[in-house]
């Protein structure tokens, strides 16, 4: 039987196994992607000092030594990766993913070319032929909303990694945010502060982030013997107005909440306005947690406790995945989840 850390029980017929990155991740209670990004010193990767210390301490305790990924060893004509997204304007997520991928690609001696293709990936014959003529290493395909896609036959024949989207049959590897665990972390943060009646303002139906964050919320309640009350859940649309409306509805309950988890920071802005207009103090009367760690969160009054949506890290991880595949290596996991780290500020 294996022990944590990759060591076998000592006997005459067993040997000590070298610790792996997965062992470090298990010891530090983080994802493999987080371990890789921290130990590789990726510029721009946003992790707290506490998380970095956990990873370095776990690696040292296990005696793990990082095997550095070297520069891409392809031919001079194959040092380009196509980064294809559906859109980059409405939210910053794909721009962040591209920046994370670009930085990691530079470290590996590879260039990235960004293309915005709307809802269909490489359905434009001219664009596809252009990439084929360039002899690209492969494709990273990303969506602004976390969702399922149906890969085209062209992508199925090419080295491809999906970012913020996935193929339900898992024929292509994907890298996604850990929304379920993020929802659980946000709710647990409020429970740890002594709150027992926690409202949840969620995003619109039909989106993976909406269902996953709700599942995480419910799991945290169940783990702490708190009863799920559907009256405490309000379906918003990610916009500040729905945060305001949802908060006013929650405050109108016979027993209003003592904490509110907003499924994104934009709805948390509306939540703040509703609480302040009702004469309630944050966090003395009601604690609030958001999600996404948008730039504005640190400037809210009080500064908002929230979770990072780790698209920079997701982009960097996707580059390593793609280059491994192009080198003939089989991904250890068909779907990687990058955890959404809690950023503790003054709203709890």
mmCIF file of C-alpha atoms in Angstrom:
data_model
loop_
_atom_site.group_PDB
_atom_site.id
_atom_site.type_symbol
_atom_site.label_atom_id
_atom_site.label_comp_id
_atom_site.label_asym_id
_atom_site.label_seq_id
_atom_site.Cartn_x
_atom_site.Cartn_y
_atom_site.Cartn_z
ATOM 1 C CA UNK A 1 0.000 0.000 0.000
ATOM 2 C CA UNK A 2 1.304 3.432 -0.919
ATOM 3 C CA UNK A 3 1.831 6.153 1.615
ATOM 4 C CA UNK A 4 1.274 9.855 0.860
ATOM 5 C CA UNK A 5 4.399 11.248 -0.729
ATOM 6 C CA UNK A 6 5.031 8.324 -3.038
ATOM 7 C CA UNK A 7 6.769 5.991 -0.546
ATOM 8 C CA UNK A 8 5.971 2.307 -0.269
ATOM 9 C CA UNK A 9 5.765 0.473 3.051
ATOM 10 C CA UNK A 10 9.211 -0.821 3.846
ATOM 11 C CA UNK A 11 9.803 -4.508 3.260
ATOM 12 C CA UNK A 12 12.405 -6.705 1.677
ATOM 13 C CA UNK A 13 10.517 -6.636 -1.602
ATOM 14 C CA UNK A 14 9.715 -2.925 -1.889
ATOM 15 C CA UNK A 15 11.610 0.135 -2.982
ATOM 16 C CA UNK A 16 11.178 3.824 -2.296
ATOM 17 C CA UNK A 17 9.594 5.618 -5.217
ATOM 18 C CA UNK A 18 10.681 9.086 -6.236
ATOM 19 C CA UNK A 19 8.086 11.690 -5.246
ATOM 20 C CA UNK A 20 6.109 13.198 -8.104
ATOM 21 C CA UNK A 21 4.508 16.570 -8.686
ATOM 22 C CA UNK A 22 1.181 14.944 -7.824
ATOM 23 C CA UNK A 23 2.610 13.940 -4.432
ATOM 24 C CA UNK A 24 3.648 17.540 -3.780
ATOM 25 C CA UNK A 25 0.183 18.736 -4.786
ATOM 26 C CA UNK A 26 -1.455 16.245 -2.410
ATOM 27 C CA UNK A 27 0.830 17.211 0.480
ATOM 28 C CA UNK A 28 0.245 20.944 -0.072
ATOM 29 C CA UNK A 29 -3.491 20.442 -0.772
ATOM 30 C CA UNK A 30 -3.314 22.305 -4.107
ATOM 31 C CA UNK A 31 -3.586 21.284 -7.756
ATOM 32 C CA UNK A 32 -0.761 19.901 -9.879
ATOM 33 C CA UNK A 33 -1.053 23.000 -12.067
ATOM 34 C CA UNK A 34 -0.406 25.233 -9.032
ATOM 35 C CA UNK A 35 2.679 23.225 -8.074
ATOM 36 C CA UNK A 36 4.033 23.460 -11.621
ATOM 37 C CA UNK A 37 3.483 27.215 -11.877
ATOM 38 C CA UNK A 38 4.986 28.001 -8.471
ATOM 39 C CA UNK A 39 8.023 25.738 -8.743
ATOM 40 C CA UNK A 40 8.686 26.952 -12.296
ATOM 41 C CA UNK A 41 8.558 30.570 -11.074
ATOM 42 C CA UNK A 42 6.126 31.624 -13.784
ATOM 43 C CA UNK A 43 5.988 35.443 -13.964
ATOM 44 C CA UNK A 44 2.501 36.849 -13.482
ATOM 45 C CA UNK A 45 1.089 33.772 -11.703
ATOM 46 C CA UNK A 46 -0.945 35.141 -8.792
ATOM 47 C CA UNK A 47 -0.585 33.071 -5.653
ATOM 48 C CA UNK A 48 -0.429 34.199 -2.044
ATOM 49 C CA UNK A 49 2.754 33.856 -0.039
ATOM 50 C CA UNK A 50 0.973 31.256 2.103
ATOM 51 C CA UNK A 51 0.229 29.076 -0.929
ATOM 52 C CA UNK A 52 3.766 29.449 -2.271
ATOM 53 C CA UNK A 53 5.183 28.487 1.129
ATOM 54 C CA UNK A 54 2.941 25.404 1.317
ATOM 55 C CA UNK A 55 4.184 24.218 -2.072
ATOM 56 C CA UNK A 56 7.879 24.841 -1.369
ATOM 57 C CA UNK A 57 7.596 23.244 2.096
ATOM 58 C CA UNK A 58 5.839 20.176 0.661
ATOM 59 C CA UNK A 59 8.476 19.796 -2.071
ATOM 60 C CA UNK A 60 11.264 20.050 0.507
ATOM 61 C CA UNK A 61 9.618 17.596 2.918
ATOM 62 C CA UNK A 62 9.155 15.029 0.153
ATOM 63 C CA UNK A 63 12.565 15.598 -1.378
ATOM 64 C CA UNK A 64 10.977 16.497 -4.701
ATOM 65 C CA UNK A 65 13.260 17.936 -7.365
ATOM 66 C CA UNK A 66 11.703 19.750 -10.272
ATOM 67 C CA UNK A 67 12.626 18.509 -13.713
ATOM 68 C CA UNK A 68 12.710 21.718 -15.717
ATOM 69 C CA UNK A 69 10.959 21.691 -19.052
ATOM 70 C CA UNK A 70 13.463 22.926 -21.564
ATOM 71 C CA UNK A 71 12.927 24.953 -24.741
ATOM 72 C CA UNK A 72 10.811 23.443 -27.480
ATOM 73 C CA UNK A 73 12.926 21.104 -29.562
ATOM 74 C CA UNK A 74 10.983 21.340 -32.806
ATOM 75 C CA UNK A 75 12.350 22.540 -36.111
ATOM 76 C CA UNK A 76 12.693 26.297 -36.801
ATOM 77 C CA UNK A 77 9.543 26.150 -38.942
ATOM 78 C CA UNK A 78 7.464 24.746 -36.049
ATOM 79 C CA UNK A 79 7.901 27.197 -33.212
ATOM 80 C CA UNK A 80 4.426 28.763 -33.453
ATOM 81 C CA UNK A 81 1.287 27.896 -31.452
ATOM 82 C CA UNK A 82 -2.164 29.073 -32.558
ATOM 83 C CA UNK A 83 -4.219 30.484 -29.679
ATOM 84 C CA UNK A 84 -7.826 30.581 -30.904
ATOM 85 C CA UNK A 85 -10.653 32.111 -28.824
ATOM 86 C CA UNK A 86 -14.326 32.895 -29.331
ATOM 87 C CA UNK A 87 -14.049 36.474 -27.994
ATOM 88 C CA UNK A 88 -11.824 38.782 -25.940
ATOM 89 C CA UNK A 89 -13.895 41.960 -25.511
ATOM 90 C CA UNK A 90 -16.738 41.356 -23.035
ATOM 91 C CA UNK A 91 -14.574 40.105 -20.146
ATOM 92 C CA UNK A 92 -10.820 39.982 -19.468
ATOM 93 C CA UNK A 93 -10.568 36.206 -19.048
ATOM 94 C CA UNK A 94 -9.289 35.155 -22.464
ATOM 95 C CA UNK A 95 -6.861 38.095 -22.535
ATOM 96 C CA UNK A 96 -5.469 36.875 -19.207
ATOM 97 C CA UNK A 97 -5.273 33.292 -20.478
ATOM 98 C CA UNK A 98 -3.425 34.467 -23.578
ATOM 99 C CA UNK A 99 -0.959 36.485 -21.477
ATOM 100 C CA UNK A 100 -0.249 33.476 -19.259
ATOM 101 C CA UNK A 101 0.238 31.315 -22.339
ATOM 102 C CA UNK A 102 2.439 33.940 -24.022
ATOM 103 C CA UNK A 103 4.747 34.215 -21.009
ATOM 104 C CA UNK A 104 5.107 30.445 -20.707
ATOM 105 C CA UNK A 105 5.655 30.120 -24.456
ATOM 106 C CA UNK A 106 8.498 32.671 -24.289
ATOM 107 C CA UNK A 107 10.128 30.572 -21.559
ATOM 108 C CA UNK A 108 9.889 27.545 -23.846
ATOM 109 C CA UNK A 109 11.161 29.340 -26.956
ATOM 110 C CA UNK A 110 7.806 29.324 -28.701
ATOM 111 C CA UNK A 111 5.654 32.106 -30.209
ATOM 112 C CA UNK A 112 1.869 32.487 -30.000
ATOM 113 C CA UNK A 113 -0.525 33.894 -32.579
ATOM 114 C CA UNK A 114 -3.971 35.003 -31.363
ATOM 115 C CA UNK A 115 -7.098 34.631 -33.494
ATOM 116 C CA UNK A 116 -10.679 35.520 -32.562
ATOM 117 C CA UNK A 117 -13.087 33.190 -34.327
ATOM 118 C CA UNK A 118 -16.500 33.786 -32.788
ATOM 119 C CA UNK A 119 -18.533 30.717 -31.816
ATOM 120 C CA UNK A 120 -16.795 28.297 -34.206
ATOM 121 C CA UNK A 121 -13.165 27.200 -33.858
ATOM 122 C CA UNK A 122 -11.257 27.260 -37.147
ATOM 123 C CA UNK A 123 -14.387 26.910 -39.257
ATOM 124 C CA UNK A 124 -12.990 29.655 -41.499
ATOM 125 C CA UNK A 125 -11.252 27.748 -44.320
ATOM 126 C CA UNK A 126 -8.874 30.603 -45.101
ATOM 127 C CA UNK A 127 -7.678 30.853 -41.482
ATOM 128 C CA UNK A 128 -7.283 27.111 -41.166
ATOM 129 C CA UNK A 129 -5.258 26.930 -44.360
ATOM 130 C CA UNK A 130 -3.108 29.808 -43.159
ATOM 131 C CA UNK A 131 -2.216 27.949 -39.981
ATOM 132 C CA UNK A 132 -1.565 24.753 -41.913
ATOM 133 C CA UNK A 133 0.845 26.608 -44.203
ATOM 134 C CA UNK A 134 2.645 27.981 -41.147
ATOM 135 C CA UNK A 135 3.070 24.426 -39.835
ATOM 136 C CA UNK A 136 1.989 25.398 -36.322
ATOM 137 C CA UNK A 137 2.860 23.091 -33.422
ATOM 138 C CA UNK A 138 -0.780 22.878 -32.416
ATOM 139 C CA UNK A 139 -3.822 24.737 -31.151
ATOM 140 C CA UNK A 140 -5.010 26.155 -27.834
ATOM 141 C CA UNK A 141 -8.752 26.863 -28.036
ATOM 142 C CA UNK A 142 -10.464 28.981 -25.386
ATOM 143 C CA UNK A 143 -13.960 30.265 -24.610
ATOM 144 C CA UNK A 144 -14.971 33.336 -22.622
ATOM 145 C CA UNK A 145 -17.563 31.246 -20.700
ATOM 146 C CA UNK A 146 -16.772 27.837 -19.264
ATOM 147 C CA UNK A 147 -18.747 25.459 -21.472
ATOM 148 C CA UNK A 148 -18.833 22.233 -23.429
ATOM 149 C CA UNK A 149 -17.782 22.334 -27.081
ATOM 150 C CA UNK A 150 -17.840 19.836 -29.931
ATOM 151 C CA UNK A 151 -14.339 19.739 -31.450
ATOM 152 C CA UNK A 152 -14.122 19.802 -35.239
ATOM 153 C CA UNK A 153 -12.524 16.826 -37.034
ATOM 154 C CA UNK A 154 -9.648 19.154 -37.924
ATOM 155 C CA UNK A 155 -8.820 19.787 -34.245
ATOM 156 C CA UNK A 156 -9.167 16.080 -33.460
ATOM 157 C CA UNK A 157 -6.315 15.390 -35.913
ATOM 158 C CA UNK A 158 -4.050 18.119 -34.514
ATOM 159 C CA UNK A 159 -2.286 18.590 -31.153
ATOM 160 C CA UNK A 160 -4.952 20.603 -29.295
ATOM 161 C CA UNK A 161 -5.620 21.723 -25.720
ATOM 162 C CA UNK A 162 -8.903 23.305 -24.649
ATOM 163 C CA UNK A 163 -8.923 26.277 -22.258
ATOM 164 C CA UNK A 164 -11.990 27.133 -20.157
ATOM 165 C CA UNK A 165 -13.991 24.668 -22.241
ATOM 166 C CA UNK A 166 -14.109 20.904 -22.606
ATOM 167 C CA UNK A 167 -15.119 17.996 -24.789
ATOM 168 C CA UNK A 168 -17.563 15.872 -22.781
ATOM 169 C CA UNK A 169 -16.090 12.686 -24.258
ATOM 170 C CA UNK A 170 -12.622 13.901 -23.159
ATOM 171 C CA UNK A 171 -11.068 13.188 -26.526
ATOM 172 C CA UNK A 172 -9.040 16.402 -26.121
ATOM 173 C CA UNK A 173 -7.291 17.523 -22.919
ATOM 174 C CA UNK A 174 -8.675 20.615 -21.205
ATOM 175 C CA UNK A 175 -7.632 23.060 -18.474
ATOM 176 C CA UNK A 176 -10.452 24.625 -16.449
ATOM 177 C CA UNK A 177 -11.000 26.754 -13.337
ATOM 178 C CA UNK A 178 -11.947 24.809 -10.203
ATOM 179 C CA UNK A 179 -15.350 26.462 -9.824
ATOM 180 C CA UNK A 180 -16.874 23.751 -7.639
ATOM 181 C CA UNK A 181 -14.036 23.849 -5.125
ATOM 182 C CA UNK A 182 -14.116 27.653 -5.355
ATOM 183 C CA UNK A 183 -17.786 27.733 -4.383
ATOM 184 C CA UNK A 184 -17.040 25.473 -1.460
ATOM 185 C CA UNK A 185 -14.083 27.602 -0.358
ATOM 186 C CA UNK A 186 -16.102 30.835 -0.502
ATOM 187 C CA UNK A 187 -18.921 29.366 1.569
ATOM 188 C CA UNK A 188 -16.534 27.757 4.051
ATOM 189 C CA UNK A 189 -14.828 31.121 4.545
ATOM 190 C CA UNK A 190 -18.154 32.593 5.669
ATOM 191 C CA UNK A 191 -18.917 29.600 7.887
ATOM 192 C CA UNK A 192 -15.493 29.875 9.509
ATOM 193 C CA UNK A 193 -16.320 33.467 10.424
ATOM 194 C CA UNK A 194 -19.267 32.255 12.485
ATOM 195 C CA UNK A 195 -22.047 32.843 9.940
ATOM 196 C CA UNK A 196 -24.757 30.201 9.770
ATOM 197 C CA UNK A 197 -27.405 31.610 7.424
ATOM 198 C CA UNK A 198 -25.652 32.254 4.140
ATOM 199 C CA UNK A 199 -27.369 33.692 1.096
ATOM 200 C CA UNK A 200 -26.114 32.918 -2.398
ATOM 201 C CA UNK A 201 -26.549 35.210 -5.406
ATOM 202 C CA UNK A 202 -25.700 33.054 -8.401
ATOM 203 C CA UNK A 203 -25.203 33.712 -12.114
ATOM 204 C CA UNK A 204 -27.572 32.867 -14.939
ATOM 205 C CA UNK A 205 -28.745 29.312 -15.568
ATOM 206 C CA UNK A 206 -27.216 27.104 -18.232
ATOM 207 C CA UNK A 207 -23.577 28.041 -17.531
ATOM 208 C CA UNK A 208 -21.087 25.607 -16.013
ATOM 209 C CA UNK A 209 -19.710 28.167 -13.544
ATOM 210 C CA UNK A 210 -23.255 28.744 -12.232
ATOM 211 C CA UNK A 211 -23.989 25.085 -11.546
ATOM 212 C CA UNK A 212 -20.496 24.299 -10.209
ATOM 213 C CA UNK A 213 -20.398 27.214 -7.755
ATOM 214 C CA UNK A 214 -23.868 26.283 -6.503
ATOM 215 C CA UNK A 215 -22.733 22.687 -5.964
ATOM 216 C CA UNK A 216 -19.728 23.934 -4.016
ATOM 217 C CA UNK A 217 -21.992 26.146 -1.877
ATOM 218 C CA UNK A 218 -24.278 23.209 -1.084
ATOM 219 C CA UNK A 219 -21.358 20.896 -0.316
ATOM 220 C CA UNK A 220 -19.899 23.364 2.201
ATOM 221 C CA UNK A 221 -23.268 23.686 3.938
ATOM 222 C CA UNK A 222 -23.667 19.893 4.102
ATOM 223 C CA UNK A 223 -20.137 19.423 5.428
ATOM 224 C CA UNK A 224 -20.962 21.752 8.316
ATOM 225 C CA UNK A 225 -24.422 20.314 9.082
ATOM 226 C CA UNK A 226 -26.170 23.440 7.801
ATOM 227 C CA UNK A 227 -29.496 22.876 6.050
ATOM 228 C CA UNK A 228 -29.788 24.034 2.455
ATOM 229 C CA UNK A 229 -32.612 26.562 2.117
ATOM 230 C CA UNK A 230 -33.642 27.292 -1.512
ATOM 231 C CA UNK A 231 -35.089 30.636 -0.367
ATOM 232 C CA UNK A 232 -31.515 31.781 0.291
ATOM 233 C CA UNK A 233 -30.513 31.258 -3.359
ATOM 234 C CA UNK A 234 -31.201 33.985 -5.901
ATOM 235 C CA UNK A 235 -30.590 33.550 -9.634
ATOM 236 C CA UNK A 236 -28.843 36.631 -11.002
ATOM 237 C CA UNK A 237 -27.207 37.396 -14.343
ATOM 238 C CA UNK A 238 -23.635 38.386 -13.358
ATOM 239 C CA UNK A 239 -24.473 42.122 -13.485
ATOM 240 C CA UNK A 240 -24.457 44.609 -10.534
ATOM 241 C CA UNK A 241 -28.222 45.222 -10.775
ATOM 242 C CA UNK A 242 -28.975 41.551 -10.125
ATOM 243 C CA UNK A 243 -26.652 41.691 -7.105
ATOM 244 C CA UNK A 244 -28.677 44.624 -5.798
ATOM 245 C CA UNK A 245 -32.037 42.976 -6.528
ATOM 246 C CA UNK A 246 -30.958 39.662 -5.072
ATOM 247 C CA UNK A 247 -29.709 41.256 -1.880
ATOM 248 C CA UNK A 248 -32.964 43.194 -1.387
ATOM 249 C CA UNK A 249 -34.945 39.980 -1.839
ATOM 250 C CA UNK A 250 -32.763 38.143 0.688
ATOM 251 C CA UNK A 251 -33.128 40.984 3.178
ATOM 252 C CA UNK A 252 -36.901 40.716 2.827
ATOM 253 C CA UNK A 253 -36.993 37.128 4.086
ATOM 254 C CA UNK A 254 -38.595 36.399 7.461
ATOM 255 C CA UNK A 255 -35.110 35.344 8.622
ATOM 256 C CA UNK A 256 -32.594 37.282 6.500
ATOM 257 C CA UNK A 257 -29.032 36.018 5.972
ATOM 258 C CA UNK A 258 -26.041 37.005 8.081
ATOM 259 C CA UNK A 259 -23.711 36.505 5.074
ATOM 260 C CA UNK A 260 -23.970 36.597 1.276
ATOM 261 C CA UNK A 261 -21.808 34.783 -1.262
ATOM 262 C CA UNK A 262 -21.980 36.497 -4.656
ATOM 263 C CA UNK A 263 -20.938 34.294 -7.584
ATOM 264 C CA UNK A 264 -18.969 37.161 -9.129
ATOM 265 C CA UNK A 265 -17.545 40.517 -8.066
ATOM 266 C CA UNK A 266 -19.850 42.535 -10.321
ATOM 267 C CA UNK A 267 -22.900 41.249 -8.445
ATOM 268 C CA UNK A 268 -21.042 41.901 -5.187
ATOM 269 C CA UNK A 269 -20.911 45.598 -6.173
ATOM 270 C CA UNK A 270 -24.716 45.640 -6.333
ATOM 271 C CA UNK A 271 -24.871 43.672 -3.095
ATOM 272 C CA UNK A 272 -22.774 46.327 -1.345
ATOM 273 C CA UNK A 273 -25.066 49.095 -2.574
ATOM 274 C CA UNK A 274 -28.183 47.278 -1.356
ATOM 275 C CA UNK A 275 -26.704 46.623 2.082
ATOM 276 C CA UNK A 276 -25.535 50.207 2.505
ATOM 277 C CA UNK A 277 -28.864 51.635 1.343
ATOM 278 C CA UNK A 278 -30.542 49.410 3.949
ATOM 279 C CA UNK A 279 -28.334 50.829 6.702
ATOM 280 C CA UNK A 280 -26.377 47.591 7.179
ATOM 281 C CA UNK A 281 -22.653 47.411 7.825
ATOM 282 C CA UNK A 282 -20.164 45.123 6.077
ATOM 283 C CA UNK A 283 -19.020 42.838 7.675
ATOM 284 C CA UNK A 284 -20.432 43.671 11.126
ATOM 285 C CA UNK A 285 -24.061 43.008 10.113
ATOM 286 C CA UNK A 286 -23.594 40.939 6.962
ATOM 287 C CA UNK A 287 -20.362 39.455 5.572
ATOM 288 C CA UNK A 288 -19.848 39.298 1.798
ATOM 289 C CA UNK A 289 -17.642 37.159 -0.446
ATOM 290 C CA UNK A 290 -17.305 37.614 -4.214
ATOM 291 C CA UNK A 291 -15.668 35.620 -7.004
ATOM 292 C CA UNK A 292 -13.269 36.533 -9.870
ATOM 293 C CA UNK A 293 -10.898 38.970 -8.070
ATOM 294 C CA UNK A 294 -11.539 41.760 -10.534
ATOM 295 C CA UNK A 295 -9.349 44.833 -10.179
ATOM 296 C CA UNK A 296 -12.151 46.804 -8.543
ATOM 297 C CA UNK A 297 -12.526 44.315 -5.656
ATOM 298 C CA UNK A 298 -9.537 45.714 -3.746
ATOM 299 C CA UNK A 299 -10.926 49.270 -4.007
ATOM 300 C CA UNK A 300 -14.418 48.537 -2.717
ATOM 301 C CA UNK A 301 -15.210 49.784 0.786
ATOM 302 C CA UNK A 302 -14.526 47.634 2.639
ATOM 303 C CA UNK A 303 -12.185 45.760 0.249
ATOM 304 C CA UNK A 304 -13.919 42.627 -0.973
ATOM 305 C CA UNK A 305 -12.894 39.109 0.024
ATOM 306 C CA UNK A 306 -13.042 37.126 -3.206
ATOM 307 C CA UNK A 307 -11.548 34.249 -5.185
ATOM 308 C CA UNK A 308 -9.140 34.425 -8.106
ATOM 309 C CA UNK A 309 -10.401 33.221 -11.466
ATOM 310 C CA UNK A 310 -7.039 31.728 -12.530
ATOM 311 C CA UNK A 311 -7.045 32.215 -16.289
ATOM 312 C CA UNK A 312 -3.424 33.388 -16.401
ATOM 313 C CA UNK A 313 -2.364 30.119 -14.771
ATOM 314 C CA UNK A 314 -4.714 28.149 -17.025
ATOM 315 C CA UNK A 315 -3.100 29.631 -20.145
ATOM 316 C CA UNK A 316 0.409 28.830 -18.921
ATOM 317 C CA UNK A 317 -0.568 25.266 -18.068
ATOM 318 C CA UNK A 318 -2.142 24.786 -21.495
ATOM 319 C CA UNK A 319 1.138 25.624 -23.241
ATOM 320 C CA UNK A 320 3.012 22.960 -21.276
ATOM 321 C CA UNK A 321 0.249 20.461 -22.004
ATOM 322 C CA UNK A 322 0.325 21.225 -25.721
ATOM 323 C CA UNK A 323 4.114 20.997 -26.069
ATOM 324 C CA UNK A 324 4.113 17.695 -24.179
ATOM 325 C CA UNK A 325 1.496 16.312 -26.582
ATOM 326 C CA UNK A 326 3.414 17.590 -29.607
ATOM 327 C CA UNK A 327 6.512 15.842 -28.247
ATOM 328 C CA UNK A 328 4.615 12.555 -28.186
ATOM 329 C CA UNK A 329 3.799 12.460 -24.466
ATOM 330 C CA UNK A 330 0.351 11.373 -23.291
ATOM 331 C CA UNK A 331 -1.253 13.789 -20.792
ATOM 332 C CA UNK A 332 -1.546 12.279 -17.312
ATOM 333 C CA UNK A 333 -4.964 13.902 -16.941
ATOM 334 C CA UNK A 334 -7.522 14.557 -19.653
ATOM 335 C CA UNK A 335 -8.979 17.405 -17.597
ATOM 336 C CA UNK A 336 -6.966 19.642 -15.252
ATOM 337 C CA UNK A 337 -8.706 21.928 -12.740
ATOM 338 C CA UNK A 338 -6.767 24.959 -11.455
ATOM 339 C CA UNK A 339 -7.944 26.055 -8.026
ATOM 340 C CA UNK A 340 -9.445 29.462 -7.431
ATOM 341 C CA UNK A 341 -7.448 30.912 -4.538
ATOM 342 C CA UNK A 342 -9.198 32.813 -1.761
ATOM 343 C CA UNK A 343 -8.063 36.427 -1.372
ATOM 344 C CA UNK A 344 -8.987 37.504 2.157
ATOM 345 C CA UNK A 345 -9.787 41.173 2.630
ATOM 346 C CA UNK A 346 -12.105 43.065 4.989
ATOM 347 C CA UNK A 347 -15.633 42.105 3.931
ATOM 348 C CA UNK A 348 -15.705 39.002 6.176
#
